[in-house]
PDB file of C-alpha atoms in Angstrom:
ATOM      1  CA  MET A  25     -16.734 181.761 -78.367  1.00 97.00           C
ATOM      2  CA  ILE A  26     -14.730 180.806 -81.711  1.00 98.00           C
ATOM      3  CA  ASP A  27     -16.538 180.945 -84.843  1.00 98.00           C
ATOM      4  CA  THR A  28     -14.111 179.305 -87.507  1.00 98.00           C
ATOM      5  CA  ASN A  29     -16.507 179.720 -90.636  1.00 98.00           C
ATOM      6  CA  VAL A  30     -17.919 183.828 -91.430  1.00 98.00           C
ATOM      7  CA  SER A  31     -17.193 185.638 -94.607  1.00 97.00           C
ATOM      8  CA  ILE A  32     -17.785 188.909 -95.968  1.00 96.00           C
ATOM      9  CA  GLY A  33     -18.581 191.007 -99.083  1.00 94.00           C
ATOM     10  CA  PRO A  34     -20.846 190.675-101.695  1.00 92.00           C
ATOM     11  CA  TRP A  35     -23.238 187.370-102.717  1.00 90.00           C
ATOM     12  CA  PRO A  36     -24.479 188.580-106.046  1.00 86.00           C
ATOM     13  CA  PHE A  37     -27.985 186.074-105.280  1.00 83.00           C
ATOM     14  CA  ARG A  38     -29.722 187.734-102.050  1.00 80.00           C
ATOM     15  CA  LYS A  39     -29.055 190.718 -99.511  1.00 82.00           C
ATOM     16  CA  LEU A  40     -27.015 189.550 -96.649  1.00 82.00           C
ATOM     17  CA  GLU A  41     -25.110 191.348 -93.974  1.00 75.00           C
ATOM     18  CA  GLY A  42     -21.429 190.612 -94.976  1.00 69.00           C
ATOM     19  CA  THR A  43     -21.076 193.931 -96.855  1.00 82.00           C
ATOM     20  CA  ASP A  44     -22.550 195.850 -93.962  1.00 90.00           C
ATOM     21  CA  LEU A  45     -19.873 195.112 -91.501  1.00 94.00           C
ATOM     22  CA  ALA A  46     -20.486 196.930 -88.158  1.00 93.00           C
ATOM     23  CA  ARG A  47     -23.196 195.455 -87.877  1.00 92.00           C
ATOM     24  CA  LEU A  48     -21.637 191.696 -88.850  1.00 94.00           C
ATOM     25  CA  THR A  49     -19.940 192.047 -86.445  1.00 95.00           C
ATOM     26  CA  ALA A  50     -22.215 193.092 -83.505  1.00 95.00           C
ATOM     27  CA  ARG A  51     -23.845 190.288 -84.342  1.00 95.00           C
ATOM     28  CA  LEU A  52     -21.610 188.181 -83.987  1.00 96.00           C
ATOM     29  CA  GLN A  53     -20.058 189.824 -80.817  1.00 96.00           C
ATOM     30  CA  ARG A  54     -24.522 190.109 -78.876  1.00 96.00           C
ATOM     31  CA  ASN A  55     -23.609 186.031 -79.423  1.00 97.00           C
ATOM     32  CA  GLY A  56     -20.393 185.458 -77.653  1.00 97.00           C
ATOM     33  CA  ILE A  57     -18.542 185.698 -79.971  1.00 97.00           C
ATOM     34  CA  THR A  58     -14.640 186.674 -79.351  1.00 97.00           C
ATOM     35  CA  GLN A  59     -13.319 185.204 -82.345  1.00 98.00           C
ATOM     36  CA  ALA A  60     -14.428 184.666 -86.073  1.00 98.00           C
ATOM     37  CA  TRP A  61     -12.368 183.233 -89.013  1.00 98.00           C
ATOM     38  CA  THR A  62     -13.285 185.249 -91.543  1.00 98.00           C
ATOM     39  CA  GLY A  63     -13.014 185.074 -95.897  1.00 98.00           C
ATOM     40  CA  SER A  64     -14.098 186.680 -98.076  1.00 97.00           C
ATOM     41  CA  LEU A  65     -17.392 185.835-101.139  1.00 96.00           C
ATOM     42  CA  GLU A  66     -15.659 188.572-103.386  1.00 96.00           C
ATOM     43  CA  GLY A  67     -12.979 185.190-104.006  1.00 96.00           C
ATOM     44  CA  LEU A  68     -15.828 183.224-104.935  1.00 96.00           C
ATOM     45  CA  PHE A  69     -15.770 184.697-107.940  1.00 94.00           C
ATOM     46  CA  ASP A  70     -13.475 187.549-108.660  1.00 94.00           C
ATOM     47  CA  ARG A  71     -10.045 186.623-110.254  1.00 93.00           C
ATOM     48  CA  ASP A  72      -8.250 189.508-108.903  1.00 97.00           C
ATOM     49  CA  VAL A  73      -6.957 186.505-105.845  1.00 97.00           C
ATOM     50  CA  ALA A  74      -4.512 189.718-104.819  1.00 97.00           C
ATOM     51  CA  GLY A  75      -6.928 191.945-104.927  1.00 98.00           C
ATOM     52  CA  VAL A  76      -9.418 189.668-103.068  1.00 98.00           C
ATOM     53  CA  ASN A  77      -7.349 189.476-100.250  1.00 98.00           C
ATOM     54  CA  GLU A  78      -5.696 192.892 -99.967  1.00 98.00           C
ATOM     55  CA  ARG A  79      -9.704 194.229 -99.723  1.00 97.00           C
ATOM     56  CA  LEU A  80      -9.348 191.152 -96.548  1.00 97.00           C
ATOM     57  CA  ALA A  81      -7.050 192.079 -94.241  1.00 97.00           C
ATOM     58  CA  THR A  82      -7.901 195.711 -94.900  1.00 97.00           C
ATOM     59  CA  ALA A  83     -11.304 195.235 -93.665  1.00 96.00           C
ATOM     60  CA  CYS A  84     -10.505 192.943 -91.195  1.00 96.00           C
ATOM     61  CA  ARG A  85      -8.175 194.789 -90.096  1.00 95.00           C
ATOM     62  CA  GLN A  86      -9.813 198.572 -90.046  1.00 95.00           C
ATOM     63  CA  THR A  87     -13.287 196.747 -88.780  1.00 93.00           C
ATOM     64  CA  ALA A  88     -12.168 194.612 -85.899  1.00 88.00           C
ATOM     65  CA  PRO A  89      -9.384 193.701 -85.302  1.00 88.00           C
ATOM     66  CA  GLY A  90      -8.824 190.667 -82.593  1.00 92.00           C
ATOM     67  CA  LEU A  91     -12.818 189.502 -83.525  1.00 97.00           C
ATOM     68  CA  LEU A  92     -12.015 189.184 -87.793  1.00 97.00           C
ATOM     69  CA  VAL A  93      -9.418 187.345 -87.644  1.00 97.00           C
ATOM     70  CA  PRO A  94      -8.396 187.045 -92.196  1.00 98.00           C
ATOM     71  CA  PHE A  95      -8.007 184.028 -93.904  1.00 98.00           C
ATOM     72  CA  GLY A  96      -7.361 184.366 -97.833  1.00 98.00           C
ATOM     73  CA  THR A  97      -8.816 182.781-101.148  1.00 98.00           C
ATOM     74  CA  VAL A  98      -6.158 180.599-103.108  1.00 98.00           C
ATOM     75  CA  ASN A  99      -7.358 179.153-106.204  1.00 98.00           C
ATOM     76  CA  PRO A 100      -4.817 176.332-107.655  1.00 98.00           C
ATOM     77  CA  ALA A 101      -6.585 176.566-111.275  1.00 97.00           C
ATOM     78  CA  LEU A 102      -5.180 180.381-111.503  1.00 97.00           C
ATOM     79  CA  PRO A 103      -1.922 179.795-112.623  1.00 94.00           C
ATOM     80  CA  ALA A 104      -0.705 182.599-110.353  1.00 94.00           C
ATOM     81  CA  TRP A 105      -2.017 180.901-107.206  1.00 98.00           C
ATOM     82  CA  GLN A 106       1.355 180.424-105.342  1.00 98.00           C
ATOM     83  CA  GLU A 107       2.462 183.717-105.211  1.00 98.00           C
ATOM     84  CA  ASP A 108      -1.089 184.284-103.467  1.00 98.00           C
ATOM     85  CA  LEU A 109       0.021 181.849-101.701  1.00 98.00           C
ATOM     86  CA  ARG A 110       2.985 183.312-100.565  1.00 98.00           C
ATOM     87  CA  ARG A 111       1.880 186.576-100.322  1.00 98.00           C
ATOM     88  CA  CYS A 112      -0.926 185.233 -97.255  1.00 98.00           C
ATOM     89  CA  ALA A 113       1.736 183.331 -95.614  1.00 97.00           C
ATOM     90  CA  GLU A 114       4.582 186.307 -96.183  1.00 97.00           C
ATOM     91  CA  ILE A 115       2.306 189.877 -96.687  1.00 97.00           C
ATOM     92  CA  HIS A 116      -0.453 189.879 -94.719  1.00 97.00           C
ATOM     93  CA  GLN A 117       0.719 186.844 -92.179  1.00 97.00           C
ATOM     94  CA  PHE A 118      -3.073 184.740 -92.527  1.00 98.00           C
ATOM     95  CA  LYS A 119      -3.133 181.826 -90.354  1.00 97.00           C
ATOM     96  CA  GLY A 120      -5.273 180.465 -93.150  1.00 98.00           C
ATOM     97  CA  ILE A 121      -6.564 179.754 -96.310  1.00 98.00           C
ATOM     98  CA  ARG A 122      -9.935 179.060 -97.599  1.00 98.00           C
ATOM     99  CA  LEU A 123     -10.408 177.131-100.848  1.00 98.00           C
ATOM    100  CA  HIS A 124     -13.338 177.151-102.861  1.00 98.00           C
ATOM    101  CA  PRO A 125     -13.447 174.284-105.310  1.00 97.00           C
ATOM    102  CA  GLY A 126     -16.881 174.151-105.879  1.00 95.00           C
ATOM    103  CA  PHE A 127     -16.690 177.702-107.606  1.00 93.00           C
ATOM    104  CA  HIS A 128     -13.479 177.585-108.738  1.00 96.00           C
ATOM    105  CA  GLY A 129     -14.471 175.237-111.154  1.00 95.00           C
ATOM    106  CA  TYR A 130     -11.948 172.476-110.213  1.00 96.00           C
ATOM    107  CA  ASP A 131     -12.168 168.789-108.218  1.00 96.00           C
ATOM    108  CA  LEU A 132      -9.804 167.683-105.541  1.00 97.00           C
ATOM    109  CA  GLU A 133      -7.550 165.220-107.684  1.00 97.00           C
ATOM    110  CA  LEU A 134      -6.362 168.202-109.873  1.00 97.00           C
ATOM    111  CA  PRO A 135      -2.352 168.505-109.713  1.00 97.00           C
ATOM    112  CA  ALA A 136      -2.076 172.112-108.403  1.00 98.00           C
ATOM    113  CA  PHE A 137      -4.680 171.258-105.171  1.00 98.00           C
ATOM    114  CA  GLU A 138      -1.927 168.773-103.939  1.00 98.00           C
ATOM    115  CA  GLN A 139       0.454 170.498-104.734  1.00 98.00           C
ATOM    116  CA  LEU A 140      -1.105 173.525-102.733  1.00 98.00           C
ATOM    117  CA  LEU A 141      -1.980 171.070 -99.666  1.00 98.00           C
ATOM    118  CA  LYS A 142       2.019 170.451 -99.508  1.00 98.00           C
ATOM    119  CA  GLU A 143       3.154 174.234 -99.504  1.00 98.00           C
ATOM    120  CA  SER A 144       0.496 175.362 -97.713  1.00 98.00           C
ATOM    121  CA  ALA A 145       1.866 172.656 -94.757  1.00 97.00           C
ATOM    122  CA  GLU A 146       4.741 173.258 -94.972  1.00 97.00           C
ATOM    123  CA  ARG A 147       4.127 177.277 -94.361  1.00 97.00           C
ATOM    124  CA  SER A 148       1.889 175.788 -91.203  1.00 96.00           C
ATOM    125  CA  LEU A 149      -1.342 177.266 -93.053  1.00 98.00           C
ATOM    126  CA  ILE A 150      -4.511 176.009 -91.768  1.00 98.00           C
ATOM    127  CA  VAL A 151      -6.289 175.121 -94.880  1.00 98.00           C
ATOM    128  CA  GLN A 152     -10.150 175.357 -95.381  1.00 98.00           C
ATOM    129  CA  LEU A 153     -11.954 173.525 -97.789  1.00 98.00           C
ATOM    130  CA  VAL A 154     -15.790 174.692 -98.455  1.00 98.00           C
ATOM    131  CA  ALA A 155     -17.273 171.552 -99.640  1.00 96.00           C
ATOM    132  CA  THR A 156     -21.194 173.466 -99.770  1.00 95.00           C
ATOM    133  CA  MET A 157     -21.983 177.143-100.259  1.00 93.00           C
ATOM    134  CA  GLU A 158     -25.177 176.409-100.162  1.00 87.00           C
ATOM    135  CA  ASP A 159     -28.445 173.846-100.650  1.00 77.00           C
ATOM    136  CA  GLU A 160     -29.212 173.154-103.812  1.00 75.00           C
ATOM    137  CA  ARG A 161     -32.963 173.686-103.770  1.00 76.00           C
ATOM    138  CA  THR A 162     -32.443 177.512-102.869  1.00 78.00           C
ATOM    139  CA  GLN A 163     -29.589 178.245-105.342  1.00 72.00           C
ATOM    140  CA  HIS A 164     -30.098 180.193-108.426  1.00 77.00           C
ATOM    141  CA  PRO A 165     -31.515 178.477-111.233  1.00 77.00           C
ATOM    142  CA  VAL A 166     -28.552 179.015-113.900  1.00 71.00           C
ATOM    143  CA  PHE A 167     -26.098 178.811-111.180  1.00 78.00           C
ATOM    144  CA  GLN A 168     -26.051 175.582-109.700  1.00 80.00           C
ATOM    145  CA  VAL A 169     -22.936 174.653-108.019  1.00 84.00           C
ATOM    146  CA  PRO A 170     -22.897 170.959-106.140  1.00 83.00           C
ATOM    147  CA  SER A 171     -21.512 169.974-103.713  1.00 88.00           C
ATOM    148  CA  VAL A 172     -17.396 168.972-103.456  1.00 93.00           C
ATOM    149  CA  ASN A 173     -16.528 165.241-103.576  1.00 95.00           C
ATOM    150  CA  LEU A 174     -14.632 164.506-100.730  1.00 96.00           C
ATOM    151  CA  THR A 175     -13.755 161.547-101.497  1.00 95.00           C
ATOM    152  CA  PRO A 176     -10.047 162.172-102.834  1.00 96.00           C
ATOM    153  CA  LEU A 177      -9.124 164.031 -99.323  1.00 97.00           C
ATOM    154  CA  ALA A 178      -8.551 160.981 -97.285  1.00 97.00           C
ATOM    155  CA  ALA A 179      -5.490 159.615 -99.636  1.00 96.00           C
ATOM    156  CA  LEU A 180      -4.018 163.214 -99.438  1.00 96.00           C
ATOM    157  CA  VAL A 181      -4.147 163.977 -95.929  1.00 96.00           C
ATOM    158  CA  LYS A 182      -2.257 160.655 -95.440  1.00 96.00           C
ATOM    159  CA  GLN A 183       0.841 161.740 -97.441  1.00 96.00           C
ATOM    160  CA  TYR A 184       1.457 164.918 -95.257  1.00 96.00           C
ATOM    161  CA  PRO A 185       1.050 164.441 -91.677  1.00 95.00           C
ATOM    162  CA  SER A 186       1.495 168.219 -91.000  1.00 95.00           C
ATOM    163  CA  LEU A 187      -1.254 169.009 -92.829  1.00 97.00           C
ATOM    164  CA  ARG A 188      -4.034 171.111 -90.734  1.00 98.00           C
ATOM    165  CA  LEU A 189      -7.492 170.740 -92.417  1.00 98.00           C
ATOM    166  CA  VAL A 190     -10.341 172.159 -91.553  1.00 98.00           C
ATOM    167  CA  VAL A 191     -14.420 170.948 -93.877  1.00 98.00           C
ATOM    168  CA  LEU A 192     -16.210 173.651 -93.509  1.00 98.00           C
ATOM    169  CA  ASN A 193     -20.150 173.029 -94.589  1.00 97.00           C
ATOM    170  CA  ALA A 194     -19.667 169.122 -95.082  1.00 96.00           C
ATOM    171  CA  PHE A 195     -22.836 167.530 -94.142  1.00 95.00           C
ATOM    172  CA  ARG A 196     -24.923 168.913 -96.459  1.00 89.00           C
ATOM    173  CA  LYS A 197     -23.003 165.173 -98.210  1.00 89.00           C
ATOM    174  CA  LEU A 198     -20.817 163.747 -96.080  1.00 94.00           C
ATOM    175  CA  SER A 199     -22.611 160.825 -93.930  1.00 95.00           C
ATOM    176  CA  LEU A 200     -21.027 161.208 -90.561  1.00 96.00           C
ATOM    177  CA  GLU A 201     -19.313 157.906 -90.473  1.00 96.00           C
ATOM    178  CA  GLU A 202     -17.041 158.864 -94.213  1.00 96.00           C
ATOM    179  CA  ALA A 203     -16.041 162.132 -91.440  1.00 97.00           C
ATOM    180  CA  GLY A 204     -15.080 159.877 -89.186  1.00 96.00           C
ATOM    181  CA  LYS A 205     -13.031 157.909 -91.482  1.00 96.00           C
ATOM    182  CA  LEU A 206     -11.642 161.070 -93.428  1.00 97.00           C
ATOM    183  CA  ALA A 207     -10.493 162.026 -90.010  1.00 96.00           C
ATOM    184  CA  ALA A 208      -8.656 159.409 -89.111  1.00 96.00           C
ATOM    185  CA  ALA A 209      -6.502 160.101 -91.990  1.00 96.00           C
ATOM    186  CA  GLY A 210      -4.954 162.827 -90.741  1.00 96.00           C
ATOM    187  CA  GLN A 211      -5.487 166.345 -89.320  1.00 97.00           C
ATOM    188  CA  VAL A 212      -8.815 166.709 -90.186  1.00 98.00           C
ATOM    189  CA  TRP A 213     -12.051 169.070 -88.121  1.00 98.00           C
ATOM    190  CA  PHE A 214     -15.029 169.904 -89.191  1.00 98.00           C
ATOM    191  CA  ASP A 215     -17.318 172.320 -88.422  1.00 98.00           C
ATOM    192  CA  LEU A 216     -20.918 172.139 -86.940  1.00 96.00           C
ATOM    193  CA  ALA A 217     -22.711 174.967 -89.791  1.00 96.00           C
ATOM    194  CA  MET A 218     -24.748 172.436 -91.962  1.00 95.00           C
ATOM    195  CA  LEU A 219     -24.533 169.119 -89.365  1.00 94.00           C
ATOM    196  CA  GLU A 220     -28.669 169.640 -89.249  1.00 91.00           C
ATOM    197  CA  GLY A 221     -31.133 167.490 -86.237  1.00 87.00           C
ATOM    198  CA  VAL A 222     -31.435 166.510 -82.468  1.00 86.00           C
ATOM    199  CA  ASP A 223     -27.973 166.498 -80.662  1.00 89.00           C
ATOM    200  CA  ARG A 224     -26.149 165.950 -84.572  1.00 94.00           C
ATOM    201  CA  VAL A 225     -23.219 167.530 -82.108  1.00 96.00           C
ATOM    202  CA  GLY A 226     -23.089 164.319 -80.196  1.00 96.00           C
ATOM    203  CA  ALA A 227     -23.658 162.160 -82.623  1.00 95.00           C
ATOM    204  CA  LEU A 228     -21.004 163.704 -84.792  1.00 97.00           C
ATOM    205  CA  ALA A 229     -18.929 163.038 -81.346  1.00 96.00           C
ATOM    206  CA  SER A 230     -19.313 160.055 -81.281  1.00 95.00           C
ATOM    207  CA  LYS A 231     -17.864 159.452 -84.996  1.00 96.00           C
ATOM    208  CA  VAL A 232     -15.024 161.897 -84.361  1.00 96.00           C
ATOM    209  CA  SER A 233     -12.759 162.498 -81.557  1.00 95.00           C
ATOM    210  CA  PRO A 234     -14.774 165.803 -79.759  1.00 97.00           C
ATOM    211  CA  GLN A 235     -11.172 167.515 -80.340  1.00 97.00           C
ATOM    212  CA  ARG A 236     -11.651 167.270 -83.700  1.00 97.00           C
ATOM    213  CA  ILE A 237     -15.040 170.166 -83.769  1.00 98.00           C
ATOM    214  CA  LEU A 238     -14.669 173.438 -84.261  1.00 98.00           C
ATOM    215  CA  LEU A 239     -17.963 175.643 -83.897  1.00 98.00           C
ATOM    216  CA  GLY A 240     -18.926 177.781 -86.903  1.00 98.00           C
ATOM    217  CA  SER A 241     -21.785 178.947 -88.777  1.00 97.00           C
ATOM    218  CA  HIS A 242     -21.575 180.014 -92.219  1.00 97.00           C
ATOM    219  CA  VAL A 243     -22.920 183.931 -91.689  1.00 96.00           C
ATOM    220  CA  PRO A 244     -23.415 185.365 -93.391  1.00 95.00           C
ATOM    221  CA  LEU A 245     -25.513 182.947 -95.457  1.00 93.00           C
ATOM    222  CA  PHE A 246     -26.408 181.646 -91.979  1.00 94.00           C
ATOM    223  CA  TYR A 247     -27.355 182.359 -88.626  1.00 94.00           C
ATOM    224  CA  VAL A 248     -24.872 182.809 -85.893  1.00 96.00           C
ATOM    225  CA  GLU A 249     -27.308 182.324 -83.436  1.00 96.00           C
ATOM    226  CA  SER A 250     -28.667 178.771 -84.927  1.00 95.00           C
ATOM    227  CA  ALA A 251     -24.469 177.321 -84.259  1.00 96.00           C
ATOM    228  CA  VAL A 252     -24.920 178.634 -81.260  1.00 96.00           C
ATOM    229  CA  LEU A 253     -27.994 177.144 -80.159  1.00 96.00           C
ATOM    230  CA  LYS A 254     -27.124 173.972 -81.039  1.00 96.00           C
ATOM    231  CA  LEU A 255     -23.590 173.649 -78.500  1.00 95.00           C
ATOM    232  CA  GLN A 256     -27.060 174.783 -76.098  1.00 94.00           C
ATOM    233  CA  GLU A 257     -29.504 171.631 -76.920  1.00 93.00           C
ATOM    234  CA  THR A 258     -26.154 168.462 -77.334  1.00 94.00           C
ATOM    235  CA  THR A 259     -26.355 166.536 -74.323  1.00 93.00           C
ATOM    236  CA  LEU A 260     -22.941 166.590 -74.738  1.00 95.00           C
ATOM    237  CA  PRO A 261     -20.047 167.131 -71.002  1.00 97.00           C
ATOM    238  CA  THR A 262     -19.768 170.700 -70.674  1.00 96.00           C
ATOM    239  CA  GLN A 263     -16.344 169.457 -70.961  1.00 97.00           C
ATOM    240  CA  ILE A 264     -16.428 168.504 -74.517  1.00 97.00           C
ATOM    241  CA  ILE A 265     -18.521 171.506 -75.226  1.00 97.00           C
ATOM    242  CA  GLU A 266     -16.509 173.814 -74.462  1.00 97.00           C
ATOM    243  CA  LEU A 267     -13.440 171.980 -76.623  1.00 97.00           C
ATOM    244  CA  ILE A 268     -15.826 172.982 -79.115  1.00 98.00           C
ATOM    245  CA  ARG A 269     -16.599 176.599 -78.211  1.00 97.00           C
ATOM    246  CA  GLN A 270     -12.862 177.415 -78.324  1.00 97.00           C
ATOM    247  CA  THR A 271     -10.653 175.117 -77.236  1.00 97.00           C
ATOM    248  CA  ASN A 272      -9.779 173.153 -80.072  1.00 98.00           C
ATOM    249  CA  ALA A 273      -9.576 176.641 -82.433  1.00 98.00           C
ATOM    250  CA  GLN A 274      -7.016 177.504 -79.860  1.00 97.00           C
ATOM    251  CA  ASP A 275      -5.333 174.220 -80.352  1.00 96.00           C
ATOM    252  CA  LEU A 276      -5.664 174.617 -84.565  1.00 95.00           C
ATOM    253  CA  THR A 277      -3.737 177.768 -84.847  1.00 91.00           C
ATOM    254  CA  ARG A 278      -0.480 176.162 -83.111  1.00 83.00           C
ATOM    255  CA  PHE A 279       1.224 173.949 -84.684  1.00 66.00           C
ATOM    256  CA  PRO A 280       1.744 171.236 -84.216  1.00 58.00           C
ATOM    257  CA  THR A 281      -1.581 170.371 -83.109  1.00 53.00           C
ATOM    258  CA  ALA A 282      -2.293 167.703 -81.112  1.00 44.00           C
ATOM    259  CA  ASN A 283      -4.861 164.878 -81.350  1.00 46.00           C
TER     260      ASN A 283
END
């Protein structure tokens, strides 16, 4: 299985497995994960984005090459974001980048955000946009980060047909109907981490193409077992489950992608 939503590094509000990479990777492998698209929790807070990405690349390479696939941080609200994007593509040769608008303090109407999408598409980088990190009810009372307003996304992805966009943790706020409309606008995928309820995977597949659904656990803030169980309890056919388990992610890393 390919887990498209994993993070490493310290989390300032509680102790998580993200700082114990041996333990985290063992847990992933124990649950059948053979590849994990991995971002840095440091990237949410550290303005030295180049240093964050350097440490991410080193940690993934030294800890579990092949298992941990690094996705670099880029913050378009910072003046050097284009250099950070260049380094992600040219120096580190990352498959993609991960964006945190909520923690980086910008909305999706920021002109630099659109430019970032454009340049990422030109560089054939997958873009992962994190809509939410935590349920608002569990956030630190003096550090409240609302979910990202995804409304501008549909118009943006229509402008860049080659853009490959993965929305992570979308379903705290995004309805399945809204997900369907967004997926119809361009090459947009969704992970399962915050998809809750009985056979909601099947419900999502009825609104978007099954080829646009990815396995994602949101480890270490969530448990990988939860994501795996969602695929075990769904009533979807085996061939559709296999798409979500790994085939869709494999196809996404190829350019251009299939519908």
